[in-house]
Coordinates of C-alpha atoms in Angstrom, one line a residue:
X29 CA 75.7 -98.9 -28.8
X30 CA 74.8 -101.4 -26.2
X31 CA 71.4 -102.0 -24.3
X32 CA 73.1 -100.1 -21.3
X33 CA 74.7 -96.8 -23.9
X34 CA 70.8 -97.3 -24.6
X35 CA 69.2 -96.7 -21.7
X36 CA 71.5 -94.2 -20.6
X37 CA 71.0 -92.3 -23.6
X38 CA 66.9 -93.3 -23.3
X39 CA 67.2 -91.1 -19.8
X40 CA 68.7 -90.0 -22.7
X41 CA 90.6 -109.3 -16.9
X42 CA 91.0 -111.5 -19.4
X43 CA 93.4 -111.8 -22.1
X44 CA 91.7 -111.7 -24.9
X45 CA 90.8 -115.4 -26.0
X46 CA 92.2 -117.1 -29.1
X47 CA 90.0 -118.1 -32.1
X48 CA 87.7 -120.5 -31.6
X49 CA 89.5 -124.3 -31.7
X50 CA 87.0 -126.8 -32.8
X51 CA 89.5 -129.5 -32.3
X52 CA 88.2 -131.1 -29.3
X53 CA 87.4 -134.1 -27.1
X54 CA 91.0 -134.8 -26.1
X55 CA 91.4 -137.9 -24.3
X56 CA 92.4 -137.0 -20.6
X57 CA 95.9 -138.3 -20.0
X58 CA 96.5 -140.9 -17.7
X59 CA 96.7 -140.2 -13.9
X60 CA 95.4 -136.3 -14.5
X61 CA 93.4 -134.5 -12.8
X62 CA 89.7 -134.8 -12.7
X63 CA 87.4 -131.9 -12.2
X64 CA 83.5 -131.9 -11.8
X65 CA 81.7 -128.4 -13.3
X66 CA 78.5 -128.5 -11.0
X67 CA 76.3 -126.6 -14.0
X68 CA 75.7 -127.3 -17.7
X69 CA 74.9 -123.4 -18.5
X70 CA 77.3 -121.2 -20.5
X71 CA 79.8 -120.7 -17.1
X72 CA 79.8 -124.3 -16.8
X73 CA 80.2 -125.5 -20.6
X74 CA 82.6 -123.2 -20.8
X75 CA 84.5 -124.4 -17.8
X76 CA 84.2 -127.7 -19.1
X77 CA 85.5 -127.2 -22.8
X78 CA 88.6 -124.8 -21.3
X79 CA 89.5 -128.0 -19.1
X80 CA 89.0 -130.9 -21.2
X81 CA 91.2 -129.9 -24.4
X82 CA 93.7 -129.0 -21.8
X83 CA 93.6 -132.8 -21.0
X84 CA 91.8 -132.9 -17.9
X85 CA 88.9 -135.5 -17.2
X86 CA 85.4 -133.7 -16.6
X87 CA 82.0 -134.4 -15.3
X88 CA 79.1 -132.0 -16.0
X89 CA 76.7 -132.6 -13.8
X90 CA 72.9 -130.6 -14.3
X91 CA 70.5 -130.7 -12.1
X92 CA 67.6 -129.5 -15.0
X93 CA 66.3 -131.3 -18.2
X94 CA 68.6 -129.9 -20.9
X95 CA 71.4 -127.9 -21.4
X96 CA 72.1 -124.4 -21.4
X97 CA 70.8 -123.1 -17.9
X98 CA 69.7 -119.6 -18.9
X99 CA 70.0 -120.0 -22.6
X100 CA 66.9 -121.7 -24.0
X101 CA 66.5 -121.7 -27.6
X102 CA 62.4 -122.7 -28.5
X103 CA 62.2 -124.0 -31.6
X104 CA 58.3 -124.9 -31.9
X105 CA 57.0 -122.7 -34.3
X106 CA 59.6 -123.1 -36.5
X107 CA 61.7 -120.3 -35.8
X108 CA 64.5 -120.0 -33.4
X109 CA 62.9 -118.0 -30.7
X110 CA 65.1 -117.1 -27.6
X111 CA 63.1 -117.6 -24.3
X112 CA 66.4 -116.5 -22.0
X113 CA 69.5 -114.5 -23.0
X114 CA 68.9 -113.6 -26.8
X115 CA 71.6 -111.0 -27.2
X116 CA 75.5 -110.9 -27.8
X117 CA 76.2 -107.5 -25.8
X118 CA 79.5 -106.0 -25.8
X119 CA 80.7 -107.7 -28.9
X120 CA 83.4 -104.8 -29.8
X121 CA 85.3 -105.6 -26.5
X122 CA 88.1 -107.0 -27.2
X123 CA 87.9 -110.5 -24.1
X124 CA 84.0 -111.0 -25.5
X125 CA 84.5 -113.2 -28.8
X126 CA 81.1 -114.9 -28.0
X127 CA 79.9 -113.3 -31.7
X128 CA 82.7 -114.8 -33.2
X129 CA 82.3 -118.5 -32.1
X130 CA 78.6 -118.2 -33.0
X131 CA 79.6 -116.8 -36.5
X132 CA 82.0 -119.6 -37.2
X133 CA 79.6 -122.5 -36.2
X134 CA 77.0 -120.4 -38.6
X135 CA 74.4 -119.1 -36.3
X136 CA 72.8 -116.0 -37.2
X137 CA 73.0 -112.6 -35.8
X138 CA 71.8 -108.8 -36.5
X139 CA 72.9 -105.6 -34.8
X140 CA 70.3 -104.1 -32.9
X141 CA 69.0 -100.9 -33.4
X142 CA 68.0 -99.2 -30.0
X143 CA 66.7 -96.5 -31.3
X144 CA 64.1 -97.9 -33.7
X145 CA 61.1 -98.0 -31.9
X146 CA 57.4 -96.7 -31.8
X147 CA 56.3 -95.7 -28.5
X148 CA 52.2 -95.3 -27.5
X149 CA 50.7 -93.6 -25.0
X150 CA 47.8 -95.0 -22.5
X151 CA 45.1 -94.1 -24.5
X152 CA 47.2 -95.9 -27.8
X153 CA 48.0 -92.7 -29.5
X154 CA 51.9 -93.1 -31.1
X155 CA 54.0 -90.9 -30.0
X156 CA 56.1 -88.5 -32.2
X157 CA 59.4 -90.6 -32.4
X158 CA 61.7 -87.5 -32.9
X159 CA 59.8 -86.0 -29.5
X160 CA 60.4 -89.0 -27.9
X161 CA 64.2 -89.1 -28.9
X162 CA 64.2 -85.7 -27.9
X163 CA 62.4 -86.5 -24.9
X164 CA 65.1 -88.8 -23.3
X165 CA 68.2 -86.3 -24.3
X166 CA 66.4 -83.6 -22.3
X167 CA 66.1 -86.5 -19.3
X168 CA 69.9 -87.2 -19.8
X169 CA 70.7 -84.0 -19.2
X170 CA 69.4 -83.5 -16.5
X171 CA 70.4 -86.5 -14.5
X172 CA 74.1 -85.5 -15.6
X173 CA 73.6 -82.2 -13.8
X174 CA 71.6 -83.4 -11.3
X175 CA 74.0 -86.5 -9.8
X176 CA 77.2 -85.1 -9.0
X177 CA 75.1 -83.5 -6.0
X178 CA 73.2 -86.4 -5.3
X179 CA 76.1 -88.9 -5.4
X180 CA 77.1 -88.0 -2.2
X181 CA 74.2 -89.5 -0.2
X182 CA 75.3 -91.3 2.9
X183 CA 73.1 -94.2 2.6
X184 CA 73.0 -94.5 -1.1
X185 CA 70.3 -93.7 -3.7
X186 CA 68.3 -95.9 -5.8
X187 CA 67.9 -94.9 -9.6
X188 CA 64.5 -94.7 -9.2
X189 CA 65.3 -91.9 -6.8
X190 CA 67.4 -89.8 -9.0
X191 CA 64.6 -90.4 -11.8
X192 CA 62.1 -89.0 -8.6
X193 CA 64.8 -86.2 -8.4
X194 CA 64.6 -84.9 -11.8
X195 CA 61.0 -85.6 -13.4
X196 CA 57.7 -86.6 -11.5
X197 CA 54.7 -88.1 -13.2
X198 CA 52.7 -85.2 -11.8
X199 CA 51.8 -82.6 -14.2
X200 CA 53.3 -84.0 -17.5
X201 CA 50.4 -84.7 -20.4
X202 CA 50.2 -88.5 -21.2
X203 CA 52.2 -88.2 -23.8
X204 CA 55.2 -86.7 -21.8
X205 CA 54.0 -89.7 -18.7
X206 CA 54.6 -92.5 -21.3
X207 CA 57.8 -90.7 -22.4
X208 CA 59.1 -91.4 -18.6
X209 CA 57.8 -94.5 -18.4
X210 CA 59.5 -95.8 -21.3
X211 CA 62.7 -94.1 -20.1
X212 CA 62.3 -95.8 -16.6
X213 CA 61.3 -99.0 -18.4
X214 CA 64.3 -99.0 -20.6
X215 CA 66.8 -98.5 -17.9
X216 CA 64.7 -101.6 -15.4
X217 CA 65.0 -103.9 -18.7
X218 CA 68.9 -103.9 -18.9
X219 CA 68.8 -104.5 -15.4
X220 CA 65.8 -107.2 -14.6
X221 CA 65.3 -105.6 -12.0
X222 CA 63.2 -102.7 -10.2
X223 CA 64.6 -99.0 -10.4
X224 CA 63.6 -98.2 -6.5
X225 CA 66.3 -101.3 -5.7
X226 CA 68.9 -100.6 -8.2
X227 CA 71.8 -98.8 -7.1
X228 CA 72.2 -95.2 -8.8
X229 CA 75.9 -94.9 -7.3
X230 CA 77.1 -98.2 -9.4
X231 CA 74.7 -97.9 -12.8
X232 CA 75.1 -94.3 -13.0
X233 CA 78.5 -93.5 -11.6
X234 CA 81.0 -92.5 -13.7
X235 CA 83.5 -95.5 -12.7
X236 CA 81.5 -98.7 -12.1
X237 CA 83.0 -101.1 -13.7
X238 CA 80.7 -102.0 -17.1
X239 CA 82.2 -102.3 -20.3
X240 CA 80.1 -100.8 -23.0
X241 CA 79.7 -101.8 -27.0
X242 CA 77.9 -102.8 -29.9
X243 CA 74.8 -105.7 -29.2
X244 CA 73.9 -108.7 -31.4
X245 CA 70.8 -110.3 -31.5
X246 CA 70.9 -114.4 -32.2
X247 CA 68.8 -115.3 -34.3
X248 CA 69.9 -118.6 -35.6
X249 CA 69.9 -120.5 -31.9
X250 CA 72.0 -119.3 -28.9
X251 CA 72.0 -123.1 -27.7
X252 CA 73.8 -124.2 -30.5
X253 CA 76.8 -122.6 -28.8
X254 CA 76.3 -124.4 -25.3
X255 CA 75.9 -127.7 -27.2
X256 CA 79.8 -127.0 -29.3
X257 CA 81.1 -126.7 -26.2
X258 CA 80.2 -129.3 -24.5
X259 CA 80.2 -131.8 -27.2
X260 CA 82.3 -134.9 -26.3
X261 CA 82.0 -133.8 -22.4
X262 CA 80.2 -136.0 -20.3
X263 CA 77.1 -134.4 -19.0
X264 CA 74.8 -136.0 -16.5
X265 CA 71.3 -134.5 -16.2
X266 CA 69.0 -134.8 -14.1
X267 CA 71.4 -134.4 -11.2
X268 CA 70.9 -132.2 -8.5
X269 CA 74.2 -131.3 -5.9
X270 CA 72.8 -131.1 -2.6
X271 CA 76.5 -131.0 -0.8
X272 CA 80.0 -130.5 -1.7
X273 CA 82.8 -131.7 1.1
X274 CA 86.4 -130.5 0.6
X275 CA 88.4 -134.0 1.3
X276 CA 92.6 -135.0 2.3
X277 CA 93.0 -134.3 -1.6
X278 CA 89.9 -133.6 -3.4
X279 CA 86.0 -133.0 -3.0
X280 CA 83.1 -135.1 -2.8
X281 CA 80.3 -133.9 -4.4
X282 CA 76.5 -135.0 -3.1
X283 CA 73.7 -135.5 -5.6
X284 CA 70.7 -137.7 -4.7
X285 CA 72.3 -141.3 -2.5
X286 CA 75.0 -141.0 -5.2
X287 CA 78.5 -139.4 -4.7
X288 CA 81.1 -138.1 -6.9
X289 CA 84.8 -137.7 -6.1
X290 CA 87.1 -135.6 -8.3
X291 CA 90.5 -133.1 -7.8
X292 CA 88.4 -130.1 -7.9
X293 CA 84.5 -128.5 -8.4
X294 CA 83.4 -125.8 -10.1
X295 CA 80.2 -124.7 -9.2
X296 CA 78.2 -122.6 -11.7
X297 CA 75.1 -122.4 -10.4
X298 CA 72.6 -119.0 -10.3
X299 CA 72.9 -116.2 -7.6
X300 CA 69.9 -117.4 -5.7
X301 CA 70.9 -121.4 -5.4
X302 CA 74.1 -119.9 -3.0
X303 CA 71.8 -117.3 -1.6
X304 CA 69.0 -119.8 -0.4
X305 CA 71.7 -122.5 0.3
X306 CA 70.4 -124.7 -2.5
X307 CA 74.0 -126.2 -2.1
X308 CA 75.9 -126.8 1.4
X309 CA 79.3 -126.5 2.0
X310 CA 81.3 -128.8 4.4
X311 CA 83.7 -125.6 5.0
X312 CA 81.9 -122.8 6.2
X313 CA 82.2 -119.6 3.9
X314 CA 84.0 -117.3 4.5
X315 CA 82.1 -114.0 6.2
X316 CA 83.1 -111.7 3.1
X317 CA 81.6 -114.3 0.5
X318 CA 78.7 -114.4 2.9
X319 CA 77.9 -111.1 2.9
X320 CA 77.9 -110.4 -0.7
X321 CA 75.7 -113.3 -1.1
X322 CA 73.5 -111.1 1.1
X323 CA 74.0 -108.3 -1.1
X324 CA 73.9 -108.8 -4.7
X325 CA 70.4 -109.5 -5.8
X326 CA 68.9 -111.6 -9.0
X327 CA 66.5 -109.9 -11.1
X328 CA 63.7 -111.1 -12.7
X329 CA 63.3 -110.6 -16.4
X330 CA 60.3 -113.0 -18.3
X331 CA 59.4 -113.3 -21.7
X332 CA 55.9 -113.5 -23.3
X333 CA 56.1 -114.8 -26.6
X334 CA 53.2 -114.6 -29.1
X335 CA 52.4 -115.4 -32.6
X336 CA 49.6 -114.1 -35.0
X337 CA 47.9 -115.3 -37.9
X338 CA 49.3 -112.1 -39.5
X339 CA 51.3 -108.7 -39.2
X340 CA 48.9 -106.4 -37.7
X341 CA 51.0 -103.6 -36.9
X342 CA 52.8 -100.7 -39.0
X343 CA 56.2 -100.6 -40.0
X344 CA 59.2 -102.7 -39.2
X345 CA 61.0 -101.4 -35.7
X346 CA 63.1 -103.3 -33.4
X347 CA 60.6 -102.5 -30.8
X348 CA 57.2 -101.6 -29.5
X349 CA 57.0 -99.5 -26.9
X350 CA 52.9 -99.8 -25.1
X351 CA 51.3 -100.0 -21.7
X352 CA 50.0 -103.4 -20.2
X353 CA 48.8 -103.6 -17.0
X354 CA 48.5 -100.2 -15.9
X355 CA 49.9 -98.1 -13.3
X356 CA 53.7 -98.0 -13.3
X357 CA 55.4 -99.6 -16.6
X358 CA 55.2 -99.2 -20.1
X359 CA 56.3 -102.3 -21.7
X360 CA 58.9 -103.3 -24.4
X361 CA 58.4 -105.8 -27.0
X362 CA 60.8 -107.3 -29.9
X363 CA 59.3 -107.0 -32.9
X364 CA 60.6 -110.6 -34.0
X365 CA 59.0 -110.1 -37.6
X366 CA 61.7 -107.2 -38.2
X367 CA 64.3 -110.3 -38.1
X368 CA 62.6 -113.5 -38.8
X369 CA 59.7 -112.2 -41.1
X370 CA 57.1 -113.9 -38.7
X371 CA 54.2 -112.7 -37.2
X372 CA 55.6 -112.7 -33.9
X373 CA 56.2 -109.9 -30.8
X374 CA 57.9 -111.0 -27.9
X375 CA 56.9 -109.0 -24.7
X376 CA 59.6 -108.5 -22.2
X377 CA 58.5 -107.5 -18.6
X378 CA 60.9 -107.4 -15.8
X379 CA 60.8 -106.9 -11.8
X380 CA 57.6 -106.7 -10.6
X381 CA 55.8 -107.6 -13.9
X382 CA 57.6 -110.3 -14.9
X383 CA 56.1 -111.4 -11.4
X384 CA 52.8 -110.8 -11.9
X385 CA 52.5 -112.0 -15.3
X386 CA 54.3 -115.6 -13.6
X387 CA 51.0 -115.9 -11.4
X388 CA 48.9 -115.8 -14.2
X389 CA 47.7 -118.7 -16.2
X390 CA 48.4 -118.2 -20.1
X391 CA 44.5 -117.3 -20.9
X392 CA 45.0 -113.9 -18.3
X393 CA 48.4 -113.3 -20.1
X394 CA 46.7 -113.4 -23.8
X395 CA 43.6 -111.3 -22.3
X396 CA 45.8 -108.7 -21.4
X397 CA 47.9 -108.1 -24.0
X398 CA 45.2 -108.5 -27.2
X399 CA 43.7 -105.5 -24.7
X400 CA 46.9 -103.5 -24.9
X401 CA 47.5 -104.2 -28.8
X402 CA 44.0 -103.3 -29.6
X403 CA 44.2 -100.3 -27.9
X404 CA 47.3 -99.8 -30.1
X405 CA 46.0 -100.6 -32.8
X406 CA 41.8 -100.6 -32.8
X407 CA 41.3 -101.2 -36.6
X408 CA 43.2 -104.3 -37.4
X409 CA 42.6 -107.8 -36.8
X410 CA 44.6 -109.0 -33.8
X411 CA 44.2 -113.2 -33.7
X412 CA 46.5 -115.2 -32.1
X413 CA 47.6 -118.2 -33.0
X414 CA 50.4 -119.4 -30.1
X415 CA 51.6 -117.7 -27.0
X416 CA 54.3 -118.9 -24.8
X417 CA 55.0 -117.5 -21.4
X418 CA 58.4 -118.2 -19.2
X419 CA 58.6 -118.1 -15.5
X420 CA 62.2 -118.2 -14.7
X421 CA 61.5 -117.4 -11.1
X422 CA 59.6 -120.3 -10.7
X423 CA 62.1 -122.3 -12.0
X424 CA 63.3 -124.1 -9.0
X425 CA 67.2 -124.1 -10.7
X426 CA 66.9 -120.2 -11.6
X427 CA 65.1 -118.5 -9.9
X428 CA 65.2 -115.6 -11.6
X429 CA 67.7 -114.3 -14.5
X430 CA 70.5 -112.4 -13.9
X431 CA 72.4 -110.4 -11.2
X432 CA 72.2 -106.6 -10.5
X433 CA 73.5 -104.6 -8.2
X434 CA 70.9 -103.0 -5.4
X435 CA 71.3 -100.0 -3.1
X436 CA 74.0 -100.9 -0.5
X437 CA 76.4 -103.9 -2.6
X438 CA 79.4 -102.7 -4.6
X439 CA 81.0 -104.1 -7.6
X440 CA 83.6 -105.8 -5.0
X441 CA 80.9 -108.1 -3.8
X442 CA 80.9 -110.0 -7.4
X443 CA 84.5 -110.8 -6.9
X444 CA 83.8 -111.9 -3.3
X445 CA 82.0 -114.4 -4.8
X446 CA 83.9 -115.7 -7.4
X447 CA 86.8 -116.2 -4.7
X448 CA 87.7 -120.1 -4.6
X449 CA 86.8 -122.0 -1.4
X450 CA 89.9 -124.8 -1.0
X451 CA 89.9 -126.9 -4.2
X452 CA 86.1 -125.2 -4.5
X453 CA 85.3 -122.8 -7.5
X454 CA 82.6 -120.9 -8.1
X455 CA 81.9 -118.9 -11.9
X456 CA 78.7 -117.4 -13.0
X457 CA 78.0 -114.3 -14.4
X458 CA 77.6 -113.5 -10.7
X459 CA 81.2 -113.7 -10.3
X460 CA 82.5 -110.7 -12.7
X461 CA 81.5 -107.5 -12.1
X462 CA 82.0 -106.2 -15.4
X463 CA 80.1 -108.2 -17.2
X464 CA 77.3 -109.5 -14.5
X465 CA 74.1 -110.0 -16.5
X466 CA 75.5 -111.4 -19.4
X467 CA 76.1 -114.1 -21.6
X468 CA 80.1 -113.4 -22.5
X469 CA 80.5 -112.6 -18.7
X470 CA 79.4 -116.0 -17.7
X471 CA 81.4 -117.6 -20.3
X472 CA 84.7 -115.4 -19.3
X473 CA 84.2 -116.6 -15.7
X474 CA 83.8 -120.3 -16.3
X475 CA 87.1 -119.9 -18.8
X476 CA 89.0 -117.8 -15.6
X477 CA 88.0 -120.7 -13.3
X478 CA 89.4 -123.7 -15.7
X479 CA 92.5 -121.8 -16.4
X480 CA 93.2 -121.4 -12.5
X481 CA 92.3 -125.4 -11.9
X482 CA 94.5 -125.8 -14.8
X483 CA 97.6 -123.8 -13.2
X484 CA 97.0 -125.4 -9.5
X485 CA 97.5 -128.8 -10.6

């Protein structure tokens, strides 16, 4: 079951790619064509690996610090702690063979167990995990009745909507409110994104286009994939593209006062750089690609690592399930001691918390959350001893996490992006519909782009 099967059970192209090669860094035969992957996250290593041990010449070029875009492996409390994408979803699809290539370059992985979790109420009571279970299967059934009558809204619903539809706050003891919450919560953290934007006829259609399977959690560093693949590939950091101009034969790509001429680009950058025109174009895009830029939206999904002197709570779940913050959201945390044995919970808010916890300095963020946990659990010592807290919005080459669909875009609109402009590609996992949001989608695009640069030339 995969975080998606999850949440739905909470409200509850390619070819399959050959075996890993590890023979790589081929020389690029002379006169051959050179290709610069604008990007040095997993789209753009990928890109980069498929075209040099084909024989082509590559240039990575990364406008950031490190490698990896979205993948960010922290390593500072000696533990590999993920502080972007941290699962392997899908791995039982047959074109995903991202748990594969991690196995066989010896990083670590467990399944994950959705449905191993305690769940508190707002007052910190736990919460009967059998009538929780239950709980979401009574919620499941009803949105399955419920939406073939509602599917046929003119304008479109949101999924917060349907949720509206079939169970309101109003009335419900606080046990039964958290119960919701958690449900709500479960479905928003798949998608980073809020349920009152997300669009019920994709996400909860029958038909829309996501693949569904088994999920692995790294454990033993998700970067050491990005830095496989792009070993022996020349990466340039540092660099951001302002400009790419399609030329007689070729493209010019603009970074800084320095240029960079090659055959072909692929660009591989996040949703909201093409959205906000962080790169321009000396073709104008075409009005479809345009619009589905205007569309498709990226979510917001933050991470709020912290560490203890000691275990404080009971038992070994995947996940906590408690409020923080009030109001709306019950929040999910990773118990990272189930895997690692640490003292650590990791804290994932999304949407409109992951916002407010980004305009608060890390003192507010610790406040808060020894609050919640001692409301959880008022009899044990809670002492911290390290908290990180990431802001991928404010990331000026993010700017968020990962792309979802809202009320009014289509699955189409992923593939209107992903359409080439002249000797211009563009991967991402903003460019496959079926896999938007994840790490083997990004990767599948940036292999589909290579393969087509590799056939044109």
């Amino acid at each position: 079951m995969d975080r998606r099967t999850f949440s739905r059970q909470l409200i509850a192209g390619l070819a399959a790619l050959p075996v890993w090669n590890l023979a790589y860094g081929n020389n690029p035969e002379p006169g051959r064509k050179k290709v610069i992957v604008i990007g040095a996250g997993i789209a753009g290593a990928a890109a980069a690996r498929t075209l040099s041990d084909a024989g082509l010449e590559v240039q990575v070029l990364e406008a950031g610090s490190r490698v990896g875009g979205r993948i960010h492996t922290f390593r500072d409390w000696g533990v590999n702690l993920e502080l972007g994408a941290n699962w392997v979803h899908n791995t039982n699809h047959p074109d995903n063979r991202i748990d594969e290539q991690l196995l066989q370059l010896g990083v670590a992985m467990e399944h994950t167990n959705y449905y191993r979790f305690q769940l508190f109420d707002d007052e910190g009571q736990r919460i009967n995990h059998l009538r929780a279970l239950l709980f979401s299967l009574e919620l499941q059934k009803k949105i399955q009745r419920a939406w073939p009558a509602l599917s046929g809204a003119e304008a479109g619903l949101s999924i917060r909507q349907v949720f509206d539809h079939v169970a309101s706050d109003s009335g419900l003891s606080s046990a039964r409110q958290a119960m919701l919450r958690f449900n709500r919560e479960a479905y928003a953290n798949t998608l980073a994104a809020s349920l009152s934007e997300a669009s019920a006829d994709h996400y909860l259609g029958a038909d829309n286009g996501e693949a569904l399977g088994k999920d692995q959690l790294v454990l033993g560093g998700y970067d050491t994939l990005v830095n496989h693949l792009l070993r022996g590939v020349p990466v340039q950091l540092h660099t951001e593209v302002q400009e790419i101009r399609q030329t007689g034969q070729g493209v010019a790509v603009l970074a800084g006062n320095d240029m960079y001429e090659a055959d072909y680009a692929i660009v591989t950058v996040p949703l909201s750089i093409l959205q906000n025109g962080g790169i321009q174009f000396s073709s104008a895009l075409p009005e479809e690609k345009t619009r589905a830029l205007s569309r498709l939206r990226l979510g917001l999904f933050n991470k709020v690592a912290m560490r203890f002197t000691e275990k404080f709570w009971s038992g070994s779940p995947d996940f906590l399930v408690l409020q923080n913050g009030g109001g709306e959201h019950n929040s999910i945390l990773l118990n990272h001691h189930h895997y690692s044995g640490q003292p650590i919970l990791v804290a994932m808010p999304v949407a409109d918390a992951a916002a407010r916890i980004e305009a608060q300095d890390e003192e507010t963020v610790q406040a808060s959350w020894r609050e919640a946990l001692h409301k959880a659990y008022p009899h044990r010592e809670i002492e911290f001893r390290d908290i990180a807290v990431t802001r991928w919005q404010a990331n000026p080459f993010s700017r968020g996490s990962y792309s979802f669909v809202p009320v009014g875009a289509a699955a189409r609109d992923f593939a209107a992006i992903a359409e080439p402009l002249g000797r211009i590609h563009f991967s991402g996992e903003a460019t496959i519909a079926a896999f938007h949001g994840t790490v083997h989608g990004a990767y599948l695009s940036g292999v589909r782009e290579a393969r087509t640069v590799i056939e044109r030339r």
